[in-house]
Tab-separated table of C-alpha atoms in Angstrom:
chain	number	residue	atom	x	y	z
A	46	MET	CA	0.000	0.000	0.000
A	47	ALA	CA	1.428	3.363	-1.090
A	48	ILE	CA	2.146	5.922	1.606
A	49	LYS	CA	3.295	9.542	1.664
A	50	ILE	CA	6.984	10.179	2.304
A	51	ALA	CA	8.605	13.595	2.703
A	52	ILE	CA	12.290	14.134	1.907
A	53	ALA	CA	14.085	17.126	3.454
A	54	GLY	CA	17.067	17.985	1.258
A	55	THR	CA	17.716	17.355	-2.441
A	56	GLY	CA	21.419	16.531	-2.538
A	57	TYR	CA	22.744	13.105	-3.535
A	58	VAL	CA	21.260	11.374	-0.505
A	59	GLY	CA	17.845	13.029	-0.473
A	60	LEU	CA	17.255	12.947	-4.204
A	61	SER	CA	18.378	9.349	-4.724
A	62	ASN	CA	16.158	8.171	-1.863
A	63	GLY	CA	13.264	10.293	-3.079
A	64	VAL	CA	13.403	8.911	-6.615
A	65	LEU	CA	13.800	5.352	-5.343
A	66	LEU	CA	10.777	5.628	-3.032
A	67	ALA	CA	8.632	7.508	-5.594
A	68	GLN	CA	8.391	4.361	-7.719
A	69	HIS	CA	5.803	2.937	-5.312
A	70	ASN	CA	4.841	5.807	-2.982
A	71	GLU	CA	3.878	9.473	-2.984
A	72	VAL	CA	7.079	11.454	-2.428
A	73	ILE	CA	7.385	15.185	-1.819
A	74	THR	CA	10.891	16.604	-1.591
A	75	LEU	CA	11.529	19.825	0.272
A	76	ASP	CA	14.386	22.248	-0.344
A	77	ILE	CA	15.185	25.919	0.274
A	78	SER	CA	16.420	26.485	-3.294
A	79	SER	CA	13.645	27.645	-5.641
A	80	GLU	CA	15.927	26.905	-8.608
A	81	LYS	CA	16.282	23.262	-7.578
A	82	ILE	CA	12.544	22.918	-6.972
A	83	GLU	CA	11.745	24.304	-10.420
A	84	GLN	CA	14.240	21.948	-12.059
A	85	LEU	CA	12.867	18.903	-10.252
A	86	ASN	CA	9.259	19.711	-11.091
A	87	ASN	CA	10.360	19.981	-14.733
A	88	LYS	CA	11.952	16.514	-14.435
A	89	ILE	CA	15.487	17.920	-14.547
A	90	SER	CA	18.078	16.686	-12.062
A	91	PRO	CA	20.000	19.482	-10.313
A	92	ILE	CA	22.930	17.091	-9.760
A	93	ALA	CA	24.963	14.936	-12.129
A	94	ASP	CA	23.730	11.368	-11.725
A	95	THR	CA	22.882	9.261	-14.788
A	96	GLU	CA	20.247	7.114	-13.102
A	97	ILE	CA	18.511	10.040	-11.370
A	98	GLU	CA	18.378	11.932	-14.680
A	99	ASP	CA	16.943	8.877	-16.443
A	100	PHE	CA	14.338	8.078	-13.765
A	101	LEU	CA	13.084	11.677	-13.544
A	102	LYS	CA	12.635	11.890	-17.308
A	103	ASN	CA	11.467	8.401	-18.198
A	104	LYS	CA	9.971	6.565	-15.219
A	105	PRO	CA	6.403	6.881	-13.892
A	106	LEU	CA	7.222	8.440	-10.520
A	107	ASN	CA	4.797	9.898	-7.967
A	108	PHE	CA	7.274	12.679	-7.249
A	109	LYS	CA	6.962	16.383	-6.505
A	110	ALA	CA	9.276	19.083	-5.150
A	111	THR	CA	8.222	22.016	-2.981
A	112	LEU	CA	9.448	24.968	-0.931
A	113	ASP	CA	6.439	24.612	1.394
A	114	LYS	CA	7.089	22.727	4.655
A	115	GLU	CA	3.384	22.220	5.318
A	116	GLU	CA	2.812	20.674	1.889
A	117	ALA	CA	5.734	18.324	2.439
A	118	TYR	CA	5.143	17.203	6.011
A	119	VAL	CA	1.348	17.131	6.475
A	120	GLY	CA	0.104	13.544	6.189
A	121	ALA	CA	3.562	12.036	5.717
A	122	ASP	CA	4.141	8.641	7.339
A	123	PHE	CA	7.915	9.067	7.110
A	124	VAL	CA	10.103	12.167	6.873
A	125	VAL	CA	13.561	11.384	5.533
A	126	ILE	CA	16.112	13.953	6.727
A	127	ALA	CA	18.946	14.362	4.216
A	128	THR	CA	20.243	17.843	4.903
A	129	PRO	CA	23.988	18.674	4.851
A	130	THR	CA	26.056	18.191	8.010
A	131	ASP	CA	29.452	19.707	7.267
A	132	TYR	CA	32.351	19.132	9.637
A	133	ASP	CA	33.122	22.140	11.820
A	134	THR	CA	36.877	22.325	12.499
A	135	LYS	CA	36.312	24.724	15.420
A	136	THR	CA	34.007	22.415	17.361
A	137	ASN	CA	35.505	19.170	15.947
A	138	THR	CA	32.085	17.777	15.154
A	139	PHE	CA	29.415	17.768	12.459
A	140	ASN	CA	27.195	20.828	12.252
A	141	THR	CA	23.785	19.227	12.798
A	142	CYS	CA	21.773	22.488	12.889
A	143	SER	CA	19.963	21.678	9.635
A	144	VAL	CA	18.885	18.283	10.990
A	145	GLU	CA	17.561	19.836	14.197
A	146	SER	CA	15.722	22.504	12.208
A	147	VAL	CA	13.860	19.817	10.257
A	148	ILE	CA	13.073	17.835	13.425
A	149	LYS	CA	11.537	20.930	15.055
A	150	ASP	CA	9.471	21.726	11.953
A	151	VAL	CA	8.134	18.164	11.795
A	152	ILE	CA	7.226	18.231	15.502
A	153	LYS	CA	5.113	21.351	14.879
A	154	ILE	CA	3.510	20.244	11.608
A	155	ASN	CA	3.213	16.461	11.870
A	156	PRO	CA	4.326	15.092	15.261
A	157	ASP	CA	3.156	11.570	14.388
A	158	ALA	CA	5.529	11.164	11.434
A	159	VAL	CA	8.493	8.844	11.862
A	160	MET	CA	11.682	10.758	11.094
A	161	ILE	CA	14.521	8.881	9.402
A	162	ILE	CA	17.892	10.617	9.651
A	163	LYS	CA	19.978	9.873	6.568
A	164	SER	CA	22.391	12.772	7.125
A	165	THR	CA	25.691	11.670	8.636
A	166	VAL	CA	25.832	12.531	12.336
A	167	PRO	CA	28.284	11.995	15.223
A	168	VAL	CA	28.207	8.665	17.049
A	169	GLY	CA	25.587	8.941	19.806
A	170	TYR	CA	23.680	11.821	18.190
A	171	THR	CA	20.287	10.130	17.678
A	172	LYS	CA	20.124	8.862	21.250
A	173	ARG	CA	21.089	12.301	22.562
A	174	ILE	CA	18.643	14.314	20.439
A	175	LYS	CA	15.759	11.978	21.323
A	176	ALA	CA	16.500	12.508	25.021
A	177	GLU	CA	16.949	16.280	24.675
A	178	LEU	CA	13.662	16.743	22.800
A	179	ASP	CA	11.828	13.950	24.638
A	180	LEU	CA	10.979	12.222	21.352
A	181	ASP	CA	10.678	8.613	20.337
A	182	ASN	CA	9.924	8.937	16.617
A	183	ILE	CA	13.480	9.397	15.258
A	184	ILE	CA	15.499	6.620	13.612
A	185	PHE	CA	18.980	6.797	12.117
A	186	SER	CA	19.587	4.864	8.897
A	187	PRO	CA	23.036	5.304	7.315
A	188	GLU	CA	23.625	5.802	3.614
A	189	PHE	CA	26.391	4.152	1.592
A	190	LEU	CA	26.390	6.045	-1.697
A	191	ARG	CA	28.948	7.186	-4.248
A	192	GLU	CA	28.654	10.654	-5.749
A	193	GLY	CA	27.424	10.390	-9.331
A	194	LYS	CA	26.176	6.840	-8.635
A	195	ALA	CA	23.799	7.574	-5.769
A	196	LEU	CA	20.606	6.162	-7.277
A	197	TYR	CA	22.460	3.200	-8.762
A	198	ASP	CA	23.769	2.389	-5.292
A	199	ASN	CA	20.255	2.673	-3.838
A	200	LEU	CA	18.892	0.416	-6.566
A	201	ASN	CA	21.722	-2.063	-5.892
A	202	PRO	CA	22.613	-1.597	-2.220
A	203	SER	CA	25.442	-3.527	-0.564
A	204	ARG	CA	23.267	-3.565	2.566
A	205	ILE	CA	20.437	-1.711	4.276
A	206	VAL	CA	21.048	-0.683	7.877
A	207	VAL	CA	18.310	0.758	10.092
A	208	GLY	CA	19.193	1.903	13.603
A	209	GLU	CA	16.179	0.505	15.443
A	210	GLN	CA	14.741	-2.943	16.033
A	211	SER	CA	11.005	-2.367	15.629
A	212	ASP	CA	8.035	-2.799	13.311
A	213	ARG	CA	8.373	0.766	11.976
A	214	ALA	CA	12.064	0.188	11.248
A	215	ALA	CA	11.149	-3.001	9.384
A	216	LYS	CA	8.483	-1.082	7.446
A	217	PHE	CA	10.983	1.557	6.326
A	218	ALA	CA	13.558	-1.059	5.349
A	219	GLN	CA	10.894	-2.824	3.295
A	220	LEU	CA	10.182	0.412	1.398
A	221	LEU	CA	13.865	0.571	0.395
A	222	VAL	CA	13.891	-3.108	-0.586
A	223	GLU	CA	10.708	-2.627	-2.625
A	224	GLY	CA	12.294	0.183	-4.636
A	225	ALA	CA	15.574	-1.637	-5.289
A	226	GLU	CA	16.394	-3.701	-8.361
A	227	LYS	CA	18.814	-6.010	-6.549
A	228	LYS	CA	17.382	-9.156	-5.003
A	229	GLU	CA	18.409	-10.707	-1.670
A	230	ILE	CA	19.683	-7.513	-0.052
A	231	PRO	CA	21.251	-7.949	3.402
A	232	VAL	CA	19.139	-5.975	5.928
A	233	LEU	CA	20.540	-5.241	9.371
A	234	PHE	CA	18.594	-3.797	12.303
A	235	THR	CA	20.784	-2.323	15.042
A	236	ASP	CA	20.590	0.199	17.840
A	237	SER	CA	20.930	3.836	16.759
A	238	THR	CA	24.449	4.489	18.055
A	239	GLU	CA	25.755	1.299	16.457
A	240	ALA	CA	24.196	2.365	13.121
A	241	GLU	CA	25.970	5.731	13.381
A	242	ALA	CA	29.245	3.936	14.081
A	243	ILE	CA	28.732	1.622	11.097
A	244	LYS	CA	28.595	4.647	8.798
A	245	LEU	CA	31.733	6.329	10.143
A	246	PHE	CA	33.790	3.139	10.414
A	247	SER	CA	32.785	2.066	6.883
A	248	ASN	CA	33.897	5.327	5.324
A	249	THR	CA	37.039	5.490	7.438
A	250	TYR	CA	37.991	2.001	6.262
A	251	LEU	CA	37.609	3.140	2.647
A	252	ALA	CA	39.741	6.201	3.412
A	253	MET	CA	42.333	3.929	5.037
A	254	ARG	CA	42.482	1.766	1.908
A	255	VAL	CA	42.979	4.833	-0.295
A	256	ALA	CA	45.700	6.092	2.053
A	257	TYR	CA	47.384	2.657	2.131
A	258	PHE	CA	47.753	2.353	-1.635
A	259	ASN	CA	48.791	5.995	-1.868
A	260	GLU	CA	51.556	5.420	0.665
A	261	LEU	CA	52.582	2.277	-1.208
A	262	ASP	CA	52.846	4.456	-4.318
A	263	THR	CA	54.813	7.142	-2.470
A	264	TYR	CA	57.312	4.500	-1.318
A	265	ALA	CA	57.667	3.131	-4.850
A	266	GLN	CA	58.141	6.632	-6.273
A	267	VAL	CA	60.855	7.532	-3.758
A	268	HIS	CA	62.747	4.262	-4.394
A	269	GLY	CA	62.270	4.148	-8.183
A	270	LEU	CA	60.027	1.071	-8.142
A	271	ASP	CA	57.101	0.134	-10.390
A	272	THR	CA	53.979	0.817	-8.304
A	273	LYS	CA	51.689	-1.043	-10.678
A	274	GLN	CA	53.643	-4.285	-10.395
A	275	ILE	CA	53.587	-4.099	-6.601
A	276	ILE	CA	49.856	-3.361	-6.392
A	277	GLU	CA	49.022	-6.161	-8.823
A	278	GLY	CA	51.064	-8.613	-6.760
A	279	VAL	CA	49.574	-7.449	-3.464
A	280	GLY	CA	46.031	-7.588	-4.873
A	281	LEU	CA	46.313	-11.240	-5.906
A	282	ASP	CA	45.799	-12.153	-2.261
A	283	PRO	CA	42.003	-12.674	-2.147
A	284	ARG	CA	41.906	-11.196	1.356
A	285	ILE	CA	43.118	-7.913	-0.160
A	286	GLY	CA	41.706	-8.068	-3.715
A	287	ASP	CA	42.300	-5.941	-6.786
A	288	HIS	CA	39.640	-3.296	-6.129
A	289	TYR	CA	39.768	0.219	-4.673
A	290	ASN	CA	43.517	0.275	-5.204
A	291	ASN	CA	44.215	2.957	-7.817
A	292	PRO	CA	46.661	5.575	-6.467
A	293	SER	CA	45.388	9.142	-6.343
A	294	PHE	CA	46.114	12.538	-4.844
A	295	GLY	CA	44.229	11.499	-1.706
A	296	TYR	CA	40.705	10.669	-0.663
A	297	GLY	CA	38.238	13.506	-1.103
A	298	GLY	CA	34.620	14.278	-1.933
A	299	TYR	CA	31.826	15.096	0.458
A	300	CYS	CA	31.964	12.098	2.817
A	301	LEU	CA	35.397	10.620	3.458
A	302	PRO	CA	37.298	13.742	4.649
A	303	LYS	CA	34.600	14.816	7.097
A	304	ASP	CA	33.693	11.312	8.284
A	305	THR	CA	37.310	10.428	9.105
A	306	LYS	CA	37.716	13.676	11.051
A	307	GLN	CA	34.486	13.058	12.953
A	308	LEU	CA	35.540	9.536	13.871
A	309	ARG	CA	38.931	10.867	14.986
A	310	ALA	CA	37.086	13.343	17.251
A	311	ASN	CA	34.972	10.477	18.625
A	312	TYR	CA	38.218	8.753	19.624
A	313	LYS	CA	39.171	11.617	21.939
A	314	ASP	CA	39.159	9.423	25.069
A	315	VAL	CA	39.938	6.111	23.358
A	316	PRO	CA	43.482	4.724	22.903
A	317	SER	CA	44.278	4.742	19.179
A	318	ASN	CA	46.912	5.372	16.528
A	319	LEU	CA	45.377	4.267	13.236
A	320	ILE	CA	42.368	6.604	13.023
A	321	HIS	CA	44.559	9.670	13.556
A	322	ALA	CA	47.070	8.384	10.993
A	323	ILE	CA	44.399	7.995	8.282
A	324	VAL	CA	43.592	11.718	8.496
A	325	GLU	CA	47.253	12.753	8.601
A	326	ALA	CA	48.228	10.413	5.731
A	327	ASN	CA	45.902	12.289	3.376
A	328	SER	CA	47.664	15.584	4.078
A	329	THR	CA	51.109	13.985	3.731
A	330	ARG	CA	50.140	12.539	0.346
A	331	LYS	CA	49.129	15.970	-0.950
A	332	ASP	CA	52.456	17.405	0.216
A	333	PHE	CA	54.282	14.668	-1.701
A	334	ILE	CA	52.333	15.197	-4.941
A	335	ALA	CA	52.729	18.986	-4.760
A	336	ASN	CA	56.491	18.534	-4.353
A	337	LEU	CA	56.572	16.260	-7.424
A	338	VAL	CA	55.055	19.120	-9.409
A	339	LEU	CA	57.258	21.834	-7.930
A	340	LYS	CA	60.448	19.856	-8.630
A	341	GLN	CA	59.812	20.491	-12.326
A	342	ASN	CA	60.120	24.259	-11.710
A	343	PRO	CA	57.029	25.171	-13.751
A	344	LYS	CA	56.039	28.788	-14.323
A	345	VAL	CA	52.403	27.808	-14.939
A	346	VAL	CA	50.627	24.751	-13.534
A	347	GLY	CA	47.337	23.685	-15.089
A	348	ILE	CA	44.758	21.936	-12.918
A	349	TYR	CA	42.795	19.547	-15.115
A	350	ARG	CA	39.344	19.059	-13.586
A	351	LEU	CA	38.335	19.863	-10.014
A	352	ILE	CA	35.741	17.111	-9.719
A	353	MET	CA	36.565	14.044	-7.642
A	354	LYS	CA	35.534	11.448	-10.194
A	355	SER	CA	33.973	10.998	-13.624
A	356	GLY	CA	30.193	11.352	-13.678
A	357	SER	CA	30.220	13.821	-10.772
A	358	ASP	CA	29.721	17.588	-10.755
A	359	ASN	CA	30.918	18.023	-7.178
A	360	PHE	CA	34.148	19.837	-6.287
A	361	ARG	CA	33.649	19.692	-2.510
A	362	ALA	CA	36.897	18.720	-0.790
A	363	SER	CA	38.287	17.182	-3.992
A	364	SER	CA	41.865	16.121	-3.376
A	365	ILE	CA	43.262	18.094	-6.317
A	366	GLN	CA	42.281	21.334	-4.567
A	367	GLY	CA	44.770	20.477	-1.818
A	368	ILE	CA	47.504	20.135	-4.447
A	369	MET	CA	46.428	23.404	-6.033
A	370	LYS	CA	46.637	25.323	-2.734
A	371	ARG	CA	50.108	23.978	-1.971
A	372	ILE	CA	51.432	24.963	-5.406
A	373	LYS	CA	49.897	28.446	-5.203
A	374	ALA	CA	51.460	28.917	-1.757
A	375	LYS	CA	54.879	28.689	-3.456
A	376	GLY	CA	54.010	31.583	-5.760
A	377	VAL	CA	53.498	29.504	-8.927
A	378	GLU	CA	50.750	30.641	-11.311
A	379	VAL	CA	47.876	28.170	-11.432
A	380	VAL	CA	45.154	27.962	-14.095
A	381	VAL	CA	42.125	25.679	-14.018
A	382	TYR	CA	40.238	23.749	-16.667
A	383	GLU	CA	36.843	22.664	-15.380
A	384	PRO	CA	33.839	22.615	-17.782
A	385	GLU	CA	31.416	22.276	-14.843
A	386	LEU	CA	32.574	25.614	-13.412
A	387	GLU	CA	30.749	28.725	-14.599
A	388	LYS	CA	33.175	31.252	-13.141
A	389	GLU	CA	36.121	33.221	-14.469
A	390	HIS	CA	38.199	32.487	-11.354
A	391	PHE	CA	38.400	29.728	-8.766
A	392	PHE	CA	40.099	30.772	-5.514
A	393	HIS	CA	41.892	33.560	-7.403
A	394	SER	CA	43.105	31.243	-10.175
A	395	ARG	CA	42.011	31.879	-13.755
A	396	VAL	CA	39.522	29.397	-15.190
A	397	MET	CA	40.220	28.576	-18.854
A	398	THR	CA	37.385	27.281	-21.014
A	399	ASP	CA	39.433	26.462	-24.117
A	400	LEU	CA	41.053	23.055	-23.542
A	401	ASN	CA	43.689	23.468	-26.261
A	402	ALA	CA	44.687	26.903	-24.958
A	403	PHE	CA	44.861	25.463	-21.434
A	404	LYS	CA	47.160	22.643	-22.537
A	405	GLU	CA	49.412	25.007	-24.456
A	406	TYR	CA	49.608	27.618	-21.687
A	407	SER	CA	50.430	25.129	-18.895
A	408	ASP	CA	54.015	23.960	-18.358
A	409	VAL	CA	52.759	21.095	-16.206
A	410	VAL	CA	49.210	19.700	-16.090
A	411	VAL	CA	48.032	18.091	-12.852
A	412	ALA	CA	45.271	15.479	-13.194
A	413	ASN	CA	43.966	13.196	-10.452
A	414	ARG	CA	42.571	10.942	-13.167
A	415	LEU	CA	43.745	10.614	-16.773
A	416	SER	CA	41.326	11.076	-19.645
A	417	ASP	CA	41.467	10.979	-23.428
A	418	ASP	CA	41.394	14.795	-23.450
A	419	ILE	CA	44.982	15.033	-22.211
A	420	GLN	CA	46.584	11.911	-23.655
A	421	ASP	CA	48.247	14.067	-26.341
A	422	ILE	CA	50.254	15.957	-23.678
A	423	LYS	CA	50.932	12.962	-21.436
A	424	GLU	CA	54.624	13.881	-21.179
A	425	LYS	CA	53.771	16.975	-19.141
A	426	VAL	CA	50.924	15.492	-17.083
A	427	VAL	CA	51.478	14.718	-13.395
A	428	THR	CA	49.070	11.970	-12.312
A	429	ARG	CA	49.192	8.780	-10.276
A	430	ASP	CA	46.300	7.154	-12.134
A	431	LEU	CA	47.636	3.674	-12.952
A	432	PHE	CA	44.484	1.680	-13.580
A	433	GLY	CA	42.127	4.203	-15.233
A	434	SER	CA	39.440	3.869	-12.568
A	435	ASP	CA	37.934	6.210	-9.974
A	436	SER	CA	38.794	3.838	-7.155
C-alpha cells in the first residue's frame, strides 16, 4: 500500500532516496532552493547522476518538489532527513543544525511522522537528540552512496542498515527493498548508536584503503620502483583483492574527509593510533604530490578538472584542490580547466574554457585521473592514475 513520504534535502542522498521511493509511494521533496525545486518539477536533475536523470525523465514516478514545509510534512508517514552536516573544524564535530531545524518543523507540523535521519551525524547523536527533545519517533539509517552513482547504489545496495529494532524500522527497510532492483539484499537492524558507528567506520575504512595504496605508491616513487607491479602482486591475495587500489592525490569528496575527522574526534578518550594516521596520511600525500610538481620548476601549472571522479559535478573537498593550494602557496601561477565551473576564477586562479589553450599555456598539467582529453600531452601530465578507474 502506497504511503506519503517527505524528503528534506535534495542533494545526492535526499534525491536518490526520493526517486527510489517515488516508484511505489507518494514522495514530496523539500528544499530551500527555488531553482532546484523548479528543475525537479520539470523533471530535470539538479545534480549529475545518470540514473537520477533517467528516472526523472522516463519513469512513472509519484514525485513532486516544494518549498512549502506544510505541503511536504502534512500527512507524511515518514520524513527522511537528508540535509547537509558539514564538519566544523572549530568544534571538531558535524554541524547538525539543519537536521535539528527539520526535526523541530516536523514536531510542529506532523508530530506523528516517523523521522529517518539519513544525514551523517556523530556517534551517539540520535540517542542524545531523542532525550533532549523527549521524542521517540526518530530513527537513524546510514547511507552508503557514491557521488554520481547515488541512485544506482540505492537500486543495488550492498546492505540496508536501520538503527532501530522495531516494526516501523522493518516497514521503512521494506520500502527501500521494494524500490531496489537487486534481489536478496542484506538488511541489518541495530541500535541507533551502532548504526551511526557503522557509517563512520565504513567510510574510514575506505579512506584507510585509499591512504594505504597511496603510501605504497609514495614508497615506490621515492625508491624508483614500479607501483603497478607491486599493487598487482599485493592484490592477488584474495583477502586484499584488486579493487579500490588505484593511487590518487588522496581521498576527497563530500563524505570521506569529514567522516574520518568526525571519527577521529569520537576517539578523543579512546586509545588509538590508526584513526589519527588515516587523516594525517591524506595531508602527507598531498604534500608529496605537490612537491613532485614543484620539482619540475614550472612557471604555470594547469589543474585539469576539479571534480573528484567521472560522472560527478561536485568539487567539494576534492583532493586536487589540496595540491592546487600547496602549489599556489609557493608563488606559482595556477590555471584551471573545469567545464562544470561557470566562473572566471576559482580561488583567485584563472579558469580557462578552451582546452587546447589550457594545454598550451600550462608547463605542467596536474590530473587526479587521466582522460582521453589530455593523452596528447601525457609527457607533461602529473598523475598517479595507474588503472584508469575512480577507485
